[in-house]
Short mmCIF file of C-alpha atoms (C1' of nucleotides) in Angstrom, two decimals:
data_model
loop_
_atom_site.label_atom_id
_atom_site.label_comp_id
_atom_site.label_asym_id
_atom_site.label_seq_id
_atom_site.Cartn_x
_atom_site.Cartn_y
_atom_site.Cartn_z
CA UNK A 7 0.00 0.00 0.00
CA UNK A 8 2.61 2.69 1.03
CA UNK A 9 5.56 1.19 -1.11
CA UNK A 10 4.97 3.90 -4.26
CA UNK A 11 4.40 6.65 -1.54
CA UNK A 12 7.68 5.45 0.31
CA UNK A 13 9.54 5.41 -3.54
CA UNK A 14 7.96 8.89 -4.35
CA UNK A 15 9.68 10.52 -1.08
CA UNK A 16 12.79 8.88 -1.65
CA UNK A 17 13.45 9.98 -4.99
CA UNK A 18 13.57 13.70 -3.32
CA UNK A 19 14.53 13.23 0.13
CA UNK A 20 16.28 10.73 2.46
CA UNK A 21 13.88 8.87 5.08
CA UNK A 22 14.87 6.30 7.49
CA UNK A 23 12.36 3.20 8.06
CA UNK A 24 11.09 4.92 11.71
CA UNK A 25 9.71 7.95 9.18
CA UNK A 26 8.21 5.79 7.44
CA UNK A 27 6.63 3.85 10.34
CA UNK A 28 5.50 7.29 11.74
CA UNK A 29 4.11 7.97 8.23
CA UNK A 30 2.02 4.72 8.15
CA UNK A 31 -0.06 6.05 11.79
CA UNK A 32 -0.91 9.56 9.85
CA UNK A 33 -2.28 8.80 6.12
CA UNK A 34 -5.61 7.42 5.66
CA UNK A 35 -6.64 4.75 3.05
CA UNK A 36 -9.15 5.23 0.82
CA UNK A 37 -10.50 3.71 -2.33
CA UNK A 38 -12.30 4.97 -4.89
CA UNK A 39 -14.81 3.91 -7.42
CA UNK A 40 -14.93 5.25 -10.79
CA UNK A 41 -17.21 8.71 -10.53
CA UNK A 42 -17.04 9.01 -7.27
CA UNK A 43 -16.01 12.36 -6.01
CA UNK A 44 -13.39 13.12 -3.44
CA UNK A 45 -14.16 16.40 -3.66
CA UNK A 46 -17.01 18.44 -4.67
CA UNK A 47 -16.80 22.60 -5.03
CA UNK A 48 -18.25 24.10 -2.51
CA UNK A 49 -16.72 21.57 0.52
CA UNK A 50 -13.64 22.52 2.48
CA UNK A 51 -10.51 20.08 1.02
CA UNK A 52 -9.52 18.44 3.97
CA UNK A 53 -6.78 16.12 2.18
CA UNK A 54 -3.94 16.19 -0.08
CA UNK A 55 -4.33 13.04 -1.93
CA UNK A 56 -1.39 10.19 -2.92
CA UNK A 57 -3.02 8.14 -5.76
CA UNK A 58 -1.70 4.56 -5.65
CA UNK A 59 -3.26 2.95 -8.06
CA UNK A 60 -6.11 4.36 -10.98
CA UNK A 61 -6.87 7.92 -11.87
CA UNK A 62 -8.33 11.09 -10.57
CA UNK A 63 -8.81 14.17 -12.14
CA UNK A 64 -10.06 18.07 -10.65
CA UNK A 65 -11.98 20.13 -12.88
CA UNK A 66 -13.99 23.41 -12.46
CA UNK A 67 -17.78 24.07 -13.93
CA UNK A 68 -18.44 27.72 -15.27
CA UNK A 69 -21.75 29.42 -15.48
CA UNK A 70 -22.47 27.67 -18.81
CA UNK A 71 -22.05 24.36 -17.06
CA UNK A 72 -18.96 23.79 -19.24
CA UNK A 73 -15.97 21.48 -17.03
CA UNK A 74 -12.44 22.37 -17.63
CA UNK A 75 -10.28 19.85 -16.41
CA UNK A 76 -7.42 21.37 -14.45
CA UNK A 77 -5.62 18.21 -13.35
CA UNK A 78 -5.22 14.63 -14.22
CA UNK A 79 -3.70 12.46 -11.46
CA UNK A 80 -2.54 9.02 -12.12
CA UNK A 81 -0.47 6.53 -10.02
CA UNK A 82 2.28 8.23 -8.69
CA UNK A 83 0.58 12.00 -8.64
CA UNK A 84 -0.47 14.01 -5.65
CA UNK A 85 -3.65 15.93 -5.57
CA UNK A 86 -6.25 18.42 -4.16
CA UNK A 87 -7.70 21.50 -4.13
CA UNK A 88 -4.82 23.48 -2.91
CA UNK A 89 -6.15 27.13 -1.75
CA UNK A 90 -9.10 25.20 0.20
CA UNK A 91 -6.67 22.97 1.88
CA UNK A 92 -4.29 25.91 2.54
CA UNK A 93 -7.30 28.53 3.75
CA UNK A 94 -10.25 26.19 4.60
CA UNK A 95 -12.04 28.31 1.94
CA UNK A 96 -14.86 26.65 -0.04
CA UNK A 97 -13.27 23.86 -2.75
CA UNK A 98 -13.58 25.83 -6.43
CA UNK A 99 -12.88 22.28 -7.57
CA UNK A 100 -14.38 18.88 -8.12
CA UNK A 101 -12.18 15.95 -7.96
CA UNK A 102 -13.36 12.39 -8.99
CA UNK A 103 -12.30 9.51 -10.16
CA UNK A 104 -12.14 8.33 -13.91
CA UNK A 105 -11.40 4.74 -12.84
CA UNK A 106 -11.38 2.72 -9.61
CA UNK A 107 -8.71 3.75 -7.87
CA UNK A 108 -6.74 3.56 -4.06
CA UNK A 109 -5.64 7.02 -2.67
CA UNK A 110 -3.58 7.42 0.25
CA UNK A 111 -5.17 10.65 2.21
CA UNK A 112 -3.26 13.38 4.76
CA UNK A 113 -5.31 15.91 6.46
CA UNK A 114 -3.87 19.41 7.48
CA UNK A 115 -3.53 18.51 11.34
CA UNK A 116 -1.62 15.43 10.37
CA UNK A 117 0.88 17.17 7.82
CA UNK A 118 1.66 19.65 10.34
CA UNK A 119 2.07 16.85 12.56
CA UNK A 120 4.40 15.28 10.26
CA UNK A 121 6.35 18.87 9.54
CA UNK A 122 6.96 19.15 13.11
CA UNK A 123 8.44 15.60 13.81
CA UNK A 124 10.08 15.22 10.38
CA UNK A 125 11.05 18.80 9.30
CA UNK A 126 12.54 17.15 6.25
CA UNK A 127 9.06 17.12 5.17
CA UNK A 128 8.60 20.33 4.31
CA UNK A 129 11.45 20.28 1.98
CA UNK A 130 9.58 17.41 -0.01
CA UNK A 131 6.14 19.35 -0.11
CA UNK A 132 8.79 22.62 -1.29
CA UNK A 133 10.31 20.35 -4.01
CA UNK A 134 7.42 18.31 -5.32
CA UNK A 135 5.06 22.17 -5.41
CA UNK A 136 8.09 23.64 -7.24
CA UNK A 137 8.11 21.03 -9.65
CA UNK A 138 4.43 21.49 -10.79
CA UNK A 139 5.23 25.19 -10.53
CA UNK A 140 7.22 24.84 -13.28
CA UNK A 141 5.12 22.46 -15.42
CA UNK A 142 2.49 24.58 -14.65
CA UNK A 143 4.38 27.47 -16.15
CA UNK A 144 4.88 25.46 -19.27
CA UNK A 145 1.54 24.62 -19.61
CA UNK A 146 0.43 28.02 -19.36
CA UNK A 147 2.63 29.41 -21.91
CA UNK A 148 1.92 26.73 -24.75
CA UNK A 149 -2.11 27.41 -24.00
CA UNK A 150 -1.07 31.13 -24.89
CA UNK A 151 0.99 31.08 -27.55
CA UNK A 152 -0.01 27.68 -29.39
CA UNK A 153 -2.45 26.44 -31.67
CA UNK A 154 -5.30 23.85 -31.08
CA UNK A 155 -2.96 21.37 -33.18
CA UNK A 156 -0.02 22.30 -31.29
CA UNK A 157 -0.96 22.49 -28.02
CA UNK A 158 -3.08 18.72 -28.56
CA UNK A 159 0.67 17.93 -30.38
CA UNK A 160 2.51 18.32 -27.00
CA UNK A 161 -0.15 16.57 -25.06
CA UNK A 162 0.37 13.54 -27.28
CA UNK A 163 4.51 14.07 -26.43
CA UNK A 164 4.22 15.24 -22.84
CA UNK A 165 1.73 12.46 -21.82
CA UNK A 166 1.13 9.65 -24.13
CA UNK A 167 -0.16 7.47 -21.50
CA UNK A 168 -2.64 9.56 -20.68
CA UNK A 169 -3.91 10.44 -23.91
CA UNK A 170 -4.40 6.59 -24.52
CA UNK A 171 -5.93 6.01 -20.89
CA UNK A 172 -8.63 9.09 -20.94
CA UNK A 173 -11.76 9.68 -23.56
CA UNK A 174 -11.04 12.31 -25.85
CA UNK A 175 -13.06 14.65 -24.96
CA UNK A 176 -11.73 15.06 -21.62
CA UNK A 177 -8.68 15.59 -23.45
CA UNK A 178 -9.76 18.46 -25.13
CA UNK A 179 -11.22 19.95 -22.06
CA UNK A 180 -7.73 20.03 -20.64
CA UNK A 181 -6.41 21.70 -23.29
CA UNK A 182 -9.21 24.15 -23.91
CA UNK A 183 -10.84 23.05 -26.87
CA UNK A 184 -13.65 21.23 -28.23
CA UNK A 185 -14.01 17.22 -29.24
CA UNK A 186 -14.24 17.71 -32.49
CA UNK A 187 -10.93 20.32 -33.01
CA UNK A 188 -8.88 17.07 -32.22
CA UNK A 189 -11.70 14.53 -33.93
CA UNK A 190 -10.12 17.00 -36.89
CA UNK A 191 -6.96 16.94 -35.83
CA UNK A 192 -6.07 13.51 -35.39
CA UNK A 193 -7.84 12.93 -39.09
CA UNK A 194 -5.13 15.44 -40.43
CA UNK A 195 -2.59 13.62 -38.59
CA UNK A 196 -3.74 9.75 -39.84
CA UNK A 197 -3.30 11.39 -43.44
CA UNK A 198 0.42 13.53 -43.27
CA UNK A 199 1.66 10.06 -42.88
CA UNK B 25 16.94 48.39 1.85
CA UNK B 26 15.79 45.17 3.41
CA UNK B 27 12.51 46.60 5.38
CA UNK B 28 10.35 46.05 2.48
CA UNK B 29 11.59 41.87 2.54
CA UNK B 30 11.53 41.31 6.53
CA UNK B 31 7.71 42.64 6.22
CA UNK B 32 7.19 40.51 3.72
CA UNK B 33 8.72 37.25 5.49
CA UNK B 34 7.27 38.38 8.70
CA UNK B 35 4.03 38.04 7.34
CA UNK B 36 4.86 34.39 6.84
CA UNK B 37 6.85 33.47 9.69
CA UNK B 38 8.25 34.95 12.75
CA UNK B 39 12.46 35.74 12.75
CA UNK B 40 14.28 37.40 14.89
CA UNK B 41 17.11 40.18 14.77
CA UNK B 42 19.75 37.96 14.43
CA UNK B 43 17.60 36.02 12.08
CA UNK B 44 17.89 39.32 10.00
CA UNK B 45 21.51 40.27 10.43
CA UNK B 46 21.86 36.63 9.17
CA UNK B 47 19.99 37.47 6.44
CA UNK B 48 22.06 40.48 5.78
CA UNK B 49 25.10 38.61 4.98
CA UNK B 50 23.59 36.51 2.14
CA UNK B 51 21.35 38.69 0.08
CA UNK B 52 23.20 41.10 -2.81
CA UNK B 53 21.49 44.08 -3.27
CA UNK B 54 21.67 45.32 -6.97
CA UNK B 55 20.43 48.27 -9.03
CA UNK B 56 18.56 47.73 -12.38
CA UNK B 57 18.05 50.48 -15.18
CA UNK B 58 14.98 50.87 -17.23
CA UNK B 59 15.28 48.08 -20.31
CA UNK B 60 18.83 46.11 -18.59
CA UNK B 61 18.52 42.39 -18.13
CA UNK B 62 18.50 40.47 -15.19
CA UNK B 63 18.58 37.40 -16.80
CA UNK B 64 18.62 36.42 -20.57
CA UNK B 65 17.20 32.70 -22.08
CA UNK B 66 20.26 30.58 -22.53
CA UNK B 67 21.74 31.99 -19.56
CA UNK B 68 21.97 29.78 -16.20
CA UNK B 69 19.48 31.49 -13.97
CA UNK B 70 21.58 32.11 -10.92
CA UNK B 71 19.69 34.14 -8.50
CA UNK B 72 16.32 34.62 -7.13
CA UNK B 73 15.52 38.38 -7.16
CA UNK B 74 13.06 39.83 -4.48
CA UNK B 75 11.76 43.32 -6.08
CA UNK B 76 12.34 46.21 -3.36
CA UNK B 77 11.68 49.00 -5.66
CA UNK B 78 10.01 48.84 -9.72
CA UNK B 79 9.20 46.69 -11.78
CA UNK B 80 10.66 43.79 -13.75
CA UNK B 81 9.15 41.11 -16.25
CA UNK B 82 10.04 37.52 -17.15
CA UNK B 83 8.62 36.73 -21.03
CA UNK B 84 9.91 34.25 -23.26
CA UNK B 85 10.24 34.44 -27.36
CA UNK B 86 9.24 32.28 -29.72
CA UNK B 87 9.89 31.12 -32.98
CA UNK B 88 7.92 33.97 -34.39
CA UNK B 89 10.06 36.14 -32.43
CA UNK B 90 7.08 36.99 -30.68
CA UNK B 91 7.60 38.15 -26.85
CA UNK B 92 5.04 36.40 -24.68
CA UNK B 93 4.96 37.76 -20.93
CA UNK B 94 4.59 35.31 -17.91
CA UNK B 95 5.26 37.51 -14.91
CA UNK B 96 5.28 40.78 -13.81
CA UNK B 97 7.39 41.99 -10.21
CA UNK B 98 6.58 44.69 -8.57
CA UNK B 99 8.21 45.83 -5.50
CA UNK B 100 7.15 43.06 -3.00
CA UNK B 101 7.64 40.25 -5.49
CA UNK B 102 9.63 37.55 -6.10
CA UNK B 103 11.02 36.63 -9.49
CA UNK B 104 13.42 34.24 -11.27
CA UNK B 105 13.03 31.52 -13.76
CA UNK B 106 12.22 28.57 -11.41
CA UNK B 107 13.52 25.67 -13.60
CA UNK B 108 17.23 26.96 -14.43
CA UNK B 109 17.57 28.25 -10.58
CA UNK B 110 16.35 24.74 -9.36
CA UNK B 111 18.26 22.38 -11.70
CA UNK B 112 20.75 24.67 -13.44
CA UNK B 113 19.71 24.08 -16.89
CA UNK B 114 19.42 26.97 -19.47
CA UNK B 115 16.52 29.71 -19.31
CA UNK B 116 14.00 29.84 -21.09
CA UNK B 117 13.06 33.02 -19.79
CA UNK B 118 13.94 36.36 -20.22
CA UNK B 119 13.81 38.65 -16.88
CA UNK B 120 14.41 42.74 -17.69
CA UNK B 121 13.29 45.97 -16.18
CA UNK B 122 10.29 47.97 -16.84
CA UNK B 123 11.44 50.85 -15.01
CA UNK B 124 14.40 51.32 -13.07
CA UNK B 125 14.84 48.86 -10.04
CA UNK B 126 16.53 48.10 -7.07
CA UNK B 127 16.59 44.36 -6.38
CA UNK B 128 17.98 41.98 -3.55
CA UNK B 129 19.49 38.61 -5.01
CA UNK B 130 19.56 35.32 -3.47
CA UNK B 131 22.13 32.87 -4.71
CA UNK B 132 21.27 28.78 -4.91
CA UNK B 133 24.49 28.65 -2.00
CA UNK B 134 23.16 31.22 0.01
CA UNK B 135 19.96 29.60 -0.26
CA UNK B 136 21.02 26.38 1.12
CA UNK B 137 22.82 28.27 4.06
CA UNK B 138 19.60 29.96 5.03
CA UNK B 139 17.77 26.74 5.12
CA UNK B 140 20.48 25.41 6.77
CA UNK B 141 20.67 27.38 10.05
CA UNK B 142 17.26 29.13 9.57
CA UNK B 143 15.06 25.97 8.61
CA UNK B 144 11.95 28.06 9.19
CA UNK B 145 12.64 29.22 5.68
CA UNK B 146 12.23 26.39 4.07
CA UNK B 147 8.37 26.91 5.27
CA UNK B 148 9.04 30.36 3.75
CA UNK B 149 9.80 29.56 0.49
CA UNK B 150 6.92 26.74 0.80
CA UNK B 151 4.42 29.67 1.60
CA UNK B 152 5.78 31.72 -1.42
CA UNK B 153 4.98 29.23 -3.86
CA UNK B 154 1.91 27.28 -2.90
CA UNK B 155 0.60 30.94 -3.00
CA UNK B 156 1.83 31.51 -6.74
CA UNK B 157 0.65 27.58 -7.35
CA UNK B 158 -2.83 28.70 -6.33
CA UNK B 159 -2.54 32.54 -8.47
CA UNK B 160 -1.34 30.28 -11.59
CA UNK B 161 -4.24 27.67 -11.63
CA UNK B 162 -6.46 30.35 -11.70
CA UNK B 163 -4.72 32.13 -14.01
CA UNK B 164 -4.67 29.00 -15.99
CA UNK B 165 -8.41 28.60 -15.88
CA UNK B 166 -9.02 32.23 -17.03
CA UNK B 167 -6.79 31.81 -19.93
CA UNK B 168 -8.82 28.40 -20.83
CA UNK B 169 -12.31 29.57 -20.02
CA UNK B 170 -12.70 33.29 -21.04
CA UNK B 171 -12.94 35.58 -24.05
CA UNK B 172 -10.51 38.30 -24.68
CA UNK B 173 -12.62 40.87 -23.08
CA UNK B 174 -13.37 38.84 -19.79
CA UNK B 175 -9.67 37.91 -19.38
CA UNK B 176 -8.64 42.10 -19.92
CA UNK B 177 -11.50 42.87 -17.61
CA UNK B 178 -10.35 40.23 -14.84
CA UNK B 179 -6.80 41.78 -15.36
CA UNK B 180 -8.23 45.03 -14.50
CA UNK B 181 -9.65 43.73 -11.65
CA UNK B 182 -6.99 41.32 -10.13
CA UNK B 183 -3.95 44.09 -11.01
CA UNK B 184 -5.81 47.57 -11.67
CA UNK B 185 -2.22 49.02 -10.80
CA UNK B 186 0.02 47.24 -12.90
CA UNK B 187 -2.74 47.94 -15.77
CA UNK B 188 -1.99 51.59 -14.85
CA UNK B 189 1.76 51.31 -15.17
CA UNK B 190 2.62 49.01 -18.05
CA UNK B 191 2.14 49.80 -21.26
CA UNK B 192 -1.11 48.15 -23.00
CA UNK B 193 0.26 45.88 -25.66
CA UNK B 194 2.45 44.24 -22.47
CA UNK B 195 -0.93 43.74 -20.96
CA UNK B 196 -1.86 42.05 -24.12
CA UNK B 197 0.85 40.05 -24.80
CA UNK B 198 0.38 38.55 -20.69
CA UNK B 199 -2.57 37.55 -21.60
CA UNK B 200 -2.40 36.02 -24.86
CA UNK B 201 -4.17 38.83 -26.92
CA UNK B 202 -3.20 41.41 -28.99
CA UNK B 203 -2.88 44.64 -28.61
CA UNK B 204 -5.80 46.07 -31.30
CA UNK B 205 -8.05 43.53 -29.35
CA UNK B 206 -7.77 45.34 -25.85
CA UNK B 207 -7.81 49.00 -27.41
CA UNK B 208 -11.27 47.70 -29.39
CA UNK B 209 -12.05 46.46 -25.73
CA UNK B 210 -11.95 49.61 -24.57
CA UNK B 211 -13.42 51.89 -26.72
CA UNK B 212 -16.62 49.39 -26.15
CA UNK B 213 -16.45 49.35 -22.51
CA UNK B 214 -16.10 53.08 -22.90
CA UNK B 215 -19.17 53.70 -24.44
CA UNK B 216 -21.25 50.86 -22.29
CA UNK B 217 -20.73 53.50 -19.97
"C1'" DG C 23 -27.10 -10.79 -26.08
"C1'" DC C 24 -29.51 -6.75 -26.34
"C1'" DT C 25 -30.29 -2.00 -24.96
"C1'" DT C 26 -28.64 2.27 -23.48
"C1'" DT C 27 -25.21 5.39 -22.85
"C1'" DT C 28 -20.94 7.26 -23.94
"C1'" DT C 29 -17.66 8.44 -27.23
"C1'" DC C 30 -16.06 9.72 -31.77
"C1'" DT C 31 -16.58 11.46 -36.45
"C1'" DT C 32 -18.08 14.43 -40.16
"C1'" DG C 33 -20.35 18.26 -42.51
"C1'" DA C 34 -22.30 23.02 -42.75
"C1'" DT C 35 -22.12 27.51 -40.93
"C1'" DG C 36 -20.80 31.57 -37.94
"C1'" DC C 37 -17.95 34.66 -35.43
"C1'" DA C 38 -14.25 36.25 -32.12
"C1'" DG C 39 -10.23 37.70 -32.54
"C1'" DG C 40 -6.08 37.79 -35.47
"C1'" DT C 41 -3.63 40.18 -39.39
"C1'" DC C 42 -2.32 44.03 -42.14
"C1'" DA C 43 -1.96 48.73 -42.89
"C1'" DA C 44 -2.58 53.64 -42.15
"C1'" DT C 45 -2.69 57.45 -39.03
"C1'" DG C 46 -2.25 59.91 -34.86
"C1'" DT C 47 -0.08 60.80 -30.33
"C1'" DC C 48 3.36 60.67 -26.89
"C1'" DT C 49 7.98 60.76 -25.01
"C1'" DC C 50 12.49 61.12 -24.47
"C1'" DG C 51 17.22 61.65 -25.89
"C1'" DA C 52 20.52 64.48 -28.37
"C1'" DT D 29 13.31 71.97 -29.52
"C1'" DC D 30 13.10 68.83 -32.83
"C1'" DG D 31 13.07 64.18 -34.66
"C1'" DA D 32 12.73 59.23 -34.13
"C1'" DG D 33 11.04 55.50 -32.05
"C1'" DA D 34 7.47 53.63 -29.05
"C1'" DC D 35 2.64 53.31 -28.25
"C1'" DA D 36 -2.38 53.46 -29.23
"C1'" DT D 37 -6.32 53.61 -32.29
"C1'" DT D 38 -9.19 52.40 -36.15
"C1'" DG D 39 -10.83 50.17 -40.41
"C1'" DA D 40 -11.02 46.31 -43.78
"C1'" DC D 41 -10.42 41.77 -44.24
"C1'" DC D 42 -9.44 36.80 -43.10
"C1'" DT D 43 -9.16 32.42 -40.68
"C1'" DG D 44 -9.01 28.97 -36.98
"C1'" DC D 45 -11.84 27.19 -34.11
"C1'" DA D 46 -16.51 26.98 -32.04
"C1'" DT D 47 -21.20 25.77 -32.73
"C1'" DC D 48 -24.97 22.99 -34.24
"C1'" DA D 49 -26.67 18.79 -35.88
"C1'" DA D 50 -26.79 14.04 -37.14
"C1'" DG D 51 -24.93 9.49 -37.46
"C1'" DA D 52 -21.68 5.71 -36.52
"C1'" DA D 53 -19.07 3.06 -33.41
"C1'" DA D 54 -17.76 1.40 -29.10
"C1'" DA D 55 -18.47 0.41 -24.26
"C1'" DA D 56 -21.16 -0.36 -20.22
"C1'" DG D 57 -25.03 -2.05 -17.81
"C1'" DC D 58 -28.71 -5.45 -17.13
#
DNA sequence: GCTTTTTCTTGATGCAGGTCAATGTCTCGA
DNA sequence: TCGAGACATTGACCTGCATCAAGAAAAAGC
């Protein structure tokens, strides 16, 4: 259960097998089944979430009703609703789960718990947020300066797995644009080669 | 010189005067003119800069040779291209002056001292950029979700000053319009008024 | 296995915003 | 103080992508 977790810290810090038994008493196991929600907007995020095993994504709903996927989060991929967990301000985000899936979950009292007893922690919370800061950064640059082909393009380069694992359309919501932009796309593609 | 900083930590976490004078010792103070480079794309971004006085921006340049903007700091900000500070590849970023600046640089080294004997600031730098995490999500969102004129109008709204002080086809290229689209934006909200 | 739902494709049409070009205004350095 | 570059505005035109609509194909549920 805690053995991708345990691999996930170790790649950016060092932790000895006592931080790891301390780490087993504070994160909660959970599973999911697909379209279930773990969080809905509106709620308070009470977790940071470890996916183990399946596939979660977050995604907002505008006035039209329209979702835009913000964040897909396979094995391996932390997620929540950060400025709700942060300020215990209302969730602007739904999370659920696009398959059935096993999340490991840490509430705020029990991060700070594990900040206190195993300062390195808060090193691998700095590393792993400045890491999506900078994807982040890329991803907000190719939405502004690329085209629908270009930006669906470096989805297909920057995560191929995901692309195969995920219905189109959700895709496209991701990226900003609509089904049938990449329905067109990926026609013009099959025939350039 | 370093007032405008120790608010801005001490609104994060508590330090004490010899916390400070520590500080002291590690940060460079510099002085940028209008238009002079902090850091150019290629270069190995060496420093993060915390903005004391004006204004700098970070853009990047495509193939086109088109300049698209991803941050503006003004004084109270922090500013550097994340990915060459943190792993010491090449920017892809180019950081110059708007007006002219006085800056306080932080070295990777000097970095890793502070955490060192002032650990606190690893929660510090954690604060810092879970906040900018949070700002860029929603940034991202915007860019996804809205039309020209609701993205210029939430600019005007989240940064009235820096609309104000920067010239309008900067605005534009920040947020991924051009500049005949904002001026047409405004001559309409001009005379909805 | 059959029905229902979800997903994907394709065509016809419209429009927001980009492109190009001309003109006017501002500003700042010599 | 004058001239050149930077900045903003406006009009005419164009295009990439959205929208709307209708089937086809695939997957999920019973």
């Amino acid at each position: 259960m805690f053995d991708l977790l345990f691999e996930n810290i170790e790649r950016k810090i060092e932790i000895t097998e006592e931080d790891k038994a301390f780490c087993k008493t504070l994160f909660i196991p959970k599973k999911l089944r697909k379209k279930q929600y773990l969080l809905q907007a509106g709620d308070i995020a009470e977790y940071v979430a470890f996916v183990n095993k399946g596939l979660l994504r977050s995604y907002s709903v505008d006035e039209k009703g329209e979702e835009h996927i913000i964040q897909f989060a396979p094995e391996d991929w932390w997620i929540t609703d950060m400025n709700s967990f942060l300020t215990c301000e209302e969730a602007i985000y739904n999370i659920d789960a696009l398959e059935d899936t096993e999340i490991l979950l840490l509430d705020k009292p029990s991060q700070d718990k594990l900040f206190e007893h195993i300062p390195k922690f808060e090193r691998y919370f700095r590393i792993l947020i400045q890491a999506s800061f900078v994807a982040m950064h890329k991803r907000l640059l190719s939405t502004i300066t690329n085209t629908a082909e270009e930006k669906y393009m470096r989805m297909l380069k920057t995560y191929p797995d995901l692309v195969q694992r995920v219905p189109q359309h959700m895709i496209a919501s991701f990226l900003g644009i609509k089904p049938e932009t990449i329905s067109r796309i990926r026609k013009k593609q099959a025939s350039n080669s």
